[in-house]
Coordinates of C-alpha atoms in Angstrom, one line a residue:
M1 CA 116.6 0.3 211.7
A2 CA 116.6 -0.4 208.0
A3 CA 117.7 2.3 205.7
L4 CA 115.6 3.5 202.8
N5 CA 117.4 3.2 199.4
F6 CA 116.1 5.4 196.5
T7 CA 116.7 4.0 193.0
S8 CA 115.8 5.2 189.5
A9 CA 113.7 2.1 188.7
H10 CA 110.0 2.5 187.9
S11 CA 107.8 1.9 190.8
S12 CA 104.9 -0.6 190.5
R13 CA 102.8 1.5 192.7
I14 CA 99.4 2.6 191.2
Q15 CA 99.3 6.3 190.5
K16 CA 96.5 8.6 189.5
S17 CA 96.8 10.2 186.1
P18 CA 97.1 14.0 186.3
K19 CA 93.9 15.9 185.6
K20 CA 93.7 17.9 182.4
K21 CA 92.8 21.5 182.8
T22 CA 89.5 22.2 181.0
P23 CA 89.2 25.7 179.4
S24 CA 86.7 28.0 180.9
I25 CA 83.7 29.3 179.1
S26 CA 85.2 32.7 178.8
S27 CA 88.3 31.4 177.1
R28 CA 86.2 29.4 174.7
V29 CA 84.2 32.4 173.8
T30 CA 87.3 34.5 173.3
K31 CA 88.8 31.9 171.0
S32 CA 85.7 31.5 168.9
S33 CA 85.2 35.3 168.6
H34 CA 88.0 35.5 166.2
G35 CA 85.6 34.3 163.4
P36 CA 85.0 31.0 161.6
P37 CA 87.9 29.2 160.1
K38 CA 88.7 30.2 156.6
R39 CA 87.4 27.7 154.0
R40 CA 89.9 26.5 151.4
P41 CA 88.8 27.3 147.9
S42 CA 87.5 24.3 146.0
G43 CA 86.2 24.0 142.5
H44 CA 86.2 26.4 139.6
D45 CA 83.7 28.7 141.2
E46 CA 86.0 29.6 144.0
L47 CA 89.0 29.7 141.7
T48 CA 87.5 32.4 139.5
N49 CA 87.1 34.7 142.5
D50 CA 90.8 34.8 143.2
I51 CA 92.6 34.8 139.8
H52 CA 92.0 35.8 136.3
L53 CA 90.9 33.1 133.9
P54 CA 93.4 32.4 131.1
D55 CA 92.5 33.6 127.6
T56 CA 93.8 32.0 124.5
G57 CA 92.7 34.9 122.3
I58 CA 90.7 32.6 120.0
P59 CA 87.4 34.3 118.9
L60 CA 84.4 32.1 119.7
A61 CA 80.9 32.0 118.1
L62 CA 77.9 32.3 120.3
I63 CA 76.6 28.9 119.3
P64 CA 79.7 26.7 118.8
D65 CA 77.9 23.6 117.5
R66 CA 75.7 25.4 115.0
S67 CA 76.4 27.7 112.1
F68 CA 74.2 29.8 109.8
D69 CA 74.6 30.6 106.2
D70 CA 74.7 34.3 105.1
D71 CA 71.2 33.9 103.7
G72 CA 69.9 32.1 106.8
I73 CA 68.2 35.1 108.5
V74 CA 64.8 33.4 108.7
E75 CA 66.4 30.3 110.1
A76 CA 68.2 32.3 112.7
I77 CA 64.9 34.1 113.7
H78 CA 63.2 30.7 114.2
F79 CA 66.2 29.5 116.2
I80 CA 66.1 32.4 118.6
Q81 CA 62.3 32.1 119.0
S82 CA 62.4 28.4 119.7
S83 CA 65.3 28.7 122.2
M84 CA 63.9 31.5 124.3
F85 CA 62.4 29.3 127.1
N86 CA 63.2 26.0 128.7
D87 CA 60.5 23.3 128.8
I88 CA 58.7 22.9 132.0
P89 CA 60.0 19.8 133.9
E90 CA 57.6 16.9 133.8
R91 CA 58.5 15.8 137.3
A92 CA 59.5 17.7 140.5
S93 CA 58.9 21.1 138.9
G94 CA 57.9 22.8 142.1
M95 CA 54.9 24.4 140.4
N96 CA 51.3 23.4 140.6
S97 CA 48.9 23.3 137.7
T98 CA 47.8 26.9 138.2
R99 CA 51.3 28.2 138.1
I100 CA 52.2 26.1 135.0
S101 CA 49.1 27.4 133.2
T102 CA 50.1 31.0 134.1
V103 CA 53.6 30.4 132.8
L104 CA 52.4 28.9 129.5
N105 CA 49.8 31.7 129.0
F106 CA 52.4 34.4 129.6
R107 CA 54.8 32.9 127.1
A108 CA 52.0 32.5 124.5
A109 CA 51.0 36.2 124.9
L110 CA 54.5 37.5 124.1
P111 CA 55.0 38.9 120.6
P112 CA 57.1 36.7 118.2
V113 CA 59.9 39.2 117.9
V114 CA 63.7 38.9 118.2
S115 CA 66.2 41.7 118.6
A116 CA 68.2 42.5 115.5
S117 CA 71.4 42.6 117.4
H118 CA 70.8 39.0 118.6
V119 CA 70.5 38.0 114.9
H120 CA 73.7 39.8 114.1
V121 CA 75.8 37.9 116.7
L122 CA 74.9 34.6 115.1
F123 CA 76.8 35.6 112.0
N124 CA 80.4 36.7 111.4
A125 CA 79.6 39.2 108.6
P126 CA 77.7 42.3 109.9
S127 CA 77.6 44.0 106.5
K128 CA 76.3 40.9 104.7
T129 CA 73.8 40.3 107.4
E130 CA 72.4 43.8 107.2
K131 CA 72.1 43.6 103.5
E132 CA 70.2 40.3 103.7
I133 CA 67.9 41.8 106.3
S134 CA 67.2 44.8 104.0
R135 CA 66.5 42.4 101.1
L136 CA 64.0 40.4 103.1
M137 CA 62.3 43.6 104.2
K138 CA 62.0 44.7 100.6
D139 CA 60.5 41.4 99.7
G140 CA 58.0 41.6 102.5
V141 CA 59.3 38.6 104.4
I142 CA 60.3 40.3 107.6
R143 CA 59.6 43.6 109.3
R144 CA 61.7 45.8 111.5
I145 CA 60.3 47.5 114.6
T146 CA 62.3 50.4 116.1
I147 CA 62.1 50.7 119.9
S148 CA 62.8 54.2 121.1
G149 CA 65.0 54.5 124.1
R150 CA 66.5 51.0 123.7
R151 CA 70.1 51.4 122.7
G152 CA 73.2 49.3 123.1
K153 CA 76.7 48.7 121.8
G154 CA 75.8 46.0 119.3
V155 CA 74.8 46.3 115.7
G156 CA 71.1 46.7 115.3
S157 CA 70.5 47.7 119.0
G158 CA 67.1 49.1 119.6
Q159 CA 65.5 47.3 116.7
M160 CA 63.3 44.2 116.6
L161 CA 62.7 41.8 113.8
I162 CA 59.6 39.8 113.1
L163 CA 58.4 37.6 110.3
L164 CA 55.4 39.1 108.5
D165 CA 53.6 35.7 108.6
D166 CA 54.0 35.6 112.4
W167 CA 52.7 39.1 112.7
Q168 CA 49.6 38.4 110.6
R169 CA 49.0 35.2 112.5
R170 CA 49.0 37.1 115.7
V171 CA 46.4 39.6 114.3
N172 CA 44.2 36.7 113.1
K173 CA 44.2 35.2 116.6
S174 CA 43.1 38.4 118.3
S175 CA 39.5 37.9 119.7
G176 CA 38.9 41.7 120.0
L177 CA 38.8 42.4 116.3
S178 CA 36.3 41.6 113.6
D179 CA 37.2 39.6 110.5
R180 CA 36.9 42.7 108.4
V181 CA 39.3 44.7 110.6
K182 CA 41.7 41.9 110.6
Q183 CA 41.8 41.6 106.9
T184 CA 42.1 45.4 106.4
Y185 CA 44.9 45.6 109.0
N186 CA 46.8 42.8 107.3
D187 CA 46.4 44.5 103.9
L188 CA 47.7 47.8 105.3
L189 CA 50.6 45.9 106.9
K190 CA 51.6 44.5 103.5
S191 CA 51.3 47.7 101.6
H192 CA 53.0 50.0 104.1
S193 CA 56.4 49.4 105.4
G194 CA 56.3 50.9 108.9
S195 CA 53.6 53.4 109.4
V196 CA 50.3 54.6 107.9
D197 CA 48.7 58.1 107.9
T198 CA 45.3 59.1 109.0
E199 CA 44.0 59.7 105.5
T200 CA 44.7 56.1 104.6
L201 CA 43.0 54.9 107.8
R202 CA 39.9 57.0 107.1
A203 CA 39.5 55.4 103.8
S204 CA 39.7 51.8 105.2
L205 CA 38.5 51.9 108.8
S206 CA 36.1 53.8 111.0
A207 CA 37.1 55.9 113.9
E208 CA 36.0 53.3 116.4
E209 CA 37.9 50.5 114.6
V210 CA 41.1 52.5 114.7
K211 CA 40.6 53.3 118.3
E212 CA 40.2 49.6 119.1
L213 CA 43.4 48.8 117.2
V214 CA 45.2 51.4 119.3
H215 CA 43.8 50.1 122.5
L216 CA 44.8 46.5 121.7
G217 CA 48.3 47.6 120.8
F218 CA 48.3 47.0 117.0
L219 CA 48.8 50.7 116.3
T220 CA 50.9 53.3 118.2
M221 CA 52.0 56.8 117.8
P222 CA 55.7 57.8 117.4
H223 CA 57.0 60.3 120.0
G224 CA 57.7 62.9 117.3
S225 CA 54.0 63.3 116.6
L226 CA 52.7 63.6 120.1
P227 CA 50.6 66.7 120.6
T228 CA 51.8 69.8 122.4
L229 CA 50.1 71.0 125.6
S230 CA 48.7 74.0 123.8
G231 CA 47.2 71.8 121.0
G232 CA 46.0 69.0 123.2
I233 CA 44.7 69.3 126.7
N234 CA 44.0 73.0 126.5
S235 CA 41.6 72.6 123.5
S236 CA 38.1 73.9 124.0
A237 CA 36.6 70.5 123.6
T238 CA 38.5 68.8 126.3
V239 CA 38.7 71.4 129.1
P240 CA 34.9 71.7 129.7
S241 CA 34.6 67.9 130.0
L242 CA 37.4 67.8 132.6
L243 CA 35.8 70.8 134.5
K244 CA 32.5 69.0 134.5
A245 CA 34.1 65.8 135.9
G246 CA 35.9 67.8 138.6
S247 CA 32.7 69.6 139.7
Q248 CA 30.6 66.4 139.9
E249 CA 33.1 64.1 141.6
A250 CA 34.6 64.2 145.1
S251 CA 37.9 66.1 145.4
G252 CA 40.9 63.7 145.2
S253 CA 38.9 60.9 143.6
L254 CA 39.7 59.2 140.3
G255 CA 36.5 60.5 138.8
A256 CA 37.6 64.1 139.5
V257 CA 40.4 63.8 136.9
G258 CA 38.2 62.2 134.2
G259 CA 38.0 58.5 135.3
I260 CA 40.3 55.6 134.9
N261 CA 40.2 55.9 131.1
A262 CA 41.0 59.6 131.0
F263 CA 44.4 59.1 129.4
L264 CA 43.0 57.0 126.6
N265 CA 40.1 59.4 126.0
A266 CA 42.6 62.3 125.9
G267 CA 44.5 60.6 123.1
G268 CA 46.9 58.2 124.8
G269 CA 47.3 54.6 123.8
G270 CA 49.7 51.7 123.5
S271 CA 50.1 47.9 124.0
H272 CA 50.3 48.3 127.8
L273 CA 47.1 50.3 128.1
H274 CA 43.7 48.6 128.2
R275 CA 40.3 50.3 128.6
Q276 CA 38.7 49.4 131.9
P277 CA 34.9 50.0 132.1
T278 CA 33.7 51.7 135.3
S279 CA 30.3 52.6 136.5
N280 CA 31.1 55.6 138.7
S281 CA 33.6 57.4 136.6
I282 CA 32.8 60.3 134.2
E283 CA 34.8 59.9 131.0
A284 CA 35.7 62.8 128.7
P285 CA 34.3 62.7 125.1
S286 CA 36.2 60.5 122.8
P287 CA 38.7 62.5 120.7
L288 CA 37.8 60.3 117.7
K289 CA 34.3 61.8 117.8
T290 CA 35.2 65.4 118.8
G291 CA 38.2 65.9 116.6
V292 CA 40.4 67.1 119.5
S293 CA 44.1 66.7 118.7
G294 CA 45.9 63.8 120.4
T295 CA 47.8 60.6 119.8
N296 CA 45.0 58.6 118.4
F297 CA 42.8 61.3 116.9
I298 CA 41.9 60.0 113.4
K299 CA 40.4 63.3 112.4
Q300 CA 43.7 65.2 112.8
D301 CA 45.6 65.5 109.6
N302 CA 49.3 64.7 109.1
V303 CA 49.5 62.1 111.8
Q304 CA 51.4 58.9 111.3
Y305 CA 50.5 55.6 113.1
D306 CA 53.2 53.0 113.6
F307 CA 52.4 49.3 113.3
S308 CA 53.0 47.5 116.6
L309 CA 52.2 44.3 118.5
P310 CA 50.4 43.7 121.9
A311 CA 52.5 42.9 124.9
M312 CA 55.7 44.6 123.5
G313 CA 56.1 46.2 126.9
S314 CA 56.1 42.8 128.7
Y315 CA 58.7 41.5 126.3
L316 CA 61.0 44.5 126.8
N317 CA 60.6 44.4 130.6
L318 CA 61.4 40.7 130.7
S319 CA 64.5 41.1 128.5
N320 CA 65.8 44.1 130.5
S321 CA 65.3 42.6 133.9
A322 CA 66.8 39.3 132.8
R323 CA 69.9 41.1 131.5
T324 CA 70.3 43.0 134.8
H325 CA 70.0 39.8 136.8
F326 CA 72.5 38.0 134.5
M327 CA 75.1 40.8 135.0
S328 CA 74.6 40.6 138.8
L329 CA 75.3 36.9 138.7
L330 CA 78.5 37.6 136.8
A331 CA 79.5 40.3 139.2
K332 CA 79.6 37.8 142.0
S333 CA 83.1 36.8 140.7
K334 CA 85.9 39.0 141.7
F335 CA 87.0 40.0 138.2
K336 CA 83.4 39.7 136.8
E337 CA 84.3 36.6 134.8
A338 CA 83.2 33.0 135.2
T339 CA 83.2 29.7 133.3
M340 CA 80.2 28.9 131.3
D341 CA 79.2 26.0 133.5
I342 CA 79.4 28.0 136.7
L343 CA 77.4 30.9 135.2
R344 CA 74.8 28.4 133.9
Q345 CA 74.5 26.9 137.4
R346 CA 74.0 30.3 138.9
W347 CA 71.3 31.2 136.4
N348 CA 69.5 28.0 136.9
G349 CA 69.6 28.5 140.7
G350 CA 71.3 25.2 141.7
I351 CA 68.3 23.1 140.7
V352 CA 68.2 19.3 140.8
N353 CA 70.3 18.0 137.9
D354 CA 70.3 14.7 136.1
S355 CA 73.6 13.4 137.5
A356 CA 73.8 9.9 138.9
I357 CA 74.5 11.2 142.4
S358 CA 71.5 13.5 142.4
Q359 CA 69.2 10.8 141.0
A360 CA 70.4 8.3 143.7
K361 CA 69.7 10.9 146.4
K362 CA 66.2 11.5 144.9
L363 CA 65.5 7.7 145.1
R364 CA 66.5 7.6 148.7
G365 CA 64.4 10.6 149.5
E366 CA 67.3 12.9 150.3
F367 CA 67.5 16.5 149.4
A368 CA 69.3 16.9 146.1
G369 CA 68.9 20.6 145.2
V370 CA 66.3 23.3 144.8
L371 CA 63.1 22.7 142.8
P372 CA 62.9 24.7 139.6
G373 CA 59.7 26.5 140.6
R374 CA 61.4 28.1 143.6
T375 CA 64.2 29.7 141.7
R376 CA 64.2 33.3 140.2
K377 CA 64.5 31.7 136.7
W378 CA 61.0 30.4 137.0
K379 CA 59.4 32.8 139.5
D380 CA 60.6 36.1 137.8
F381 CA 61.7 35.1 134.3
W382 CA 59.2 32.4 133.4
G383 CA 61.8 29.8 132.6
L384 CA 64.0 32.0 130.4
A385 CA 66.8 29.9 128.9
F386 CA 70.4 30.5 129.8
D387 CA 71.7 30.4 126.2
W388 CA 69.0 33.0 125.1
I389 CA 69.8 35.6 127.8
L390 CA 73.6 35.0 127.1
G391 CA 72.9 35.9 123.5
E392 CA 71.0 39.0 124.5
C393 CA 73.9 40.2 126.7
V394 CA 76.5 39.5 124.0
A395 CA 74.3 41.3 121.5
A396 CA 73.9 44.3 123.8
G397 CA 77.7 44.5 124.2
L398 CA 77.6 43.7 127.9
V399 CA 79.7 40.6 127.9
E400 CA 82.0 38.6 125.7
I401 CA 82.8 34.9 125.4
F402 CA 86.4 33.7 125.4
E403 CA 88.2 30.3 125.5
T404 CA 90.3 29.6 128.6
G405 CA 92.1 26.5 127.2
T406 CA 91.9 24.8 130.6
V407 CA 88.4 25.0 131.9
G408 CA 86.5 25.5 128.6
R409 CA 84.5 28.5 127.5
A410 CA 84.0 31.5 129.9
V411 CA 82.2 34.8 130.0
R412 CA 83.4 38.2 131.2
A413 CA 81.9 41.6 131.5
R414 CA 83.0 44.3 129.1

């Protein structure tokens, strides 16, 4: 019987490979429950969330590639007006013809005003700038409009500037005024700096014409001259008309409180209020006819009317909401600071750019970004330009611009 000898040599016998143990479903769920893998930071946008951007300490101008002379106030006003909105893209705008028409009409209806603080940040000499503005006001070139309740840290906060020619041009374009009223209003605008009293208005315009100017927003009342409750709504001429309306209309209805135009008939007015004719509402007698005290009662003595412009409320709402949104975009960074390019990209909403890669993707029919019409910049802010809203935030003292020395200009919250 032959003996079996065992050696360490490799056998030529075919062997099956050992089976790999597959993880169970429960173990896979357990491993994946720890959360997605952490993404490594890439690009300047992620970098600004982790570390402070370097600051060289060099003061920077708002517009680095353009400078204004000390007497270039008018040029600065034109520059701010022309740079307020971006042009609507000719192709792939993401907006139909109706939306484009709405955007253009909204822009055209805004008053041609600029904030005085925005003008100041374009110059390096606040004192000289203010003296030049005062000189132009004295010469009748520009006008200053004070907005109550609008304050900021910058010089000239709460004040708007407008060229007198632009103001008169807006009056002449108004379709709700006759030629005589337009001419009279423009004459009063030239001869009176900021306001006009009722005695002057009586000598130039009728009560209905003044009332129309108030309803269109060309005349307003300062808060200091608003009537008190005892001298306004409690007067003997107004109370019977309201009692009559309440007795003839259903309780809880609009007509029971004087109709949709009750506030206007009781003396209210402004650029955001427009008379709406109704057939089933009972209106109180007009204060211009009865002589009841109120904000637009021409028969009341010692009342001052301020010159104003229509759609001032729309302009202020747009500016305030855009500044709030701009600061929220800056707050996405950890230290509330970001490079200029990153912040501009956030404001534009990641739209399709003009780079070679994006254009090649568009030619191949691939997705290359968001269409402009679907971003907040165009849906909520009507195409407001990044440089304009940056200037507004700098002028309001909300942000400051600094030079990093490595990644260019940057913005941080104050």
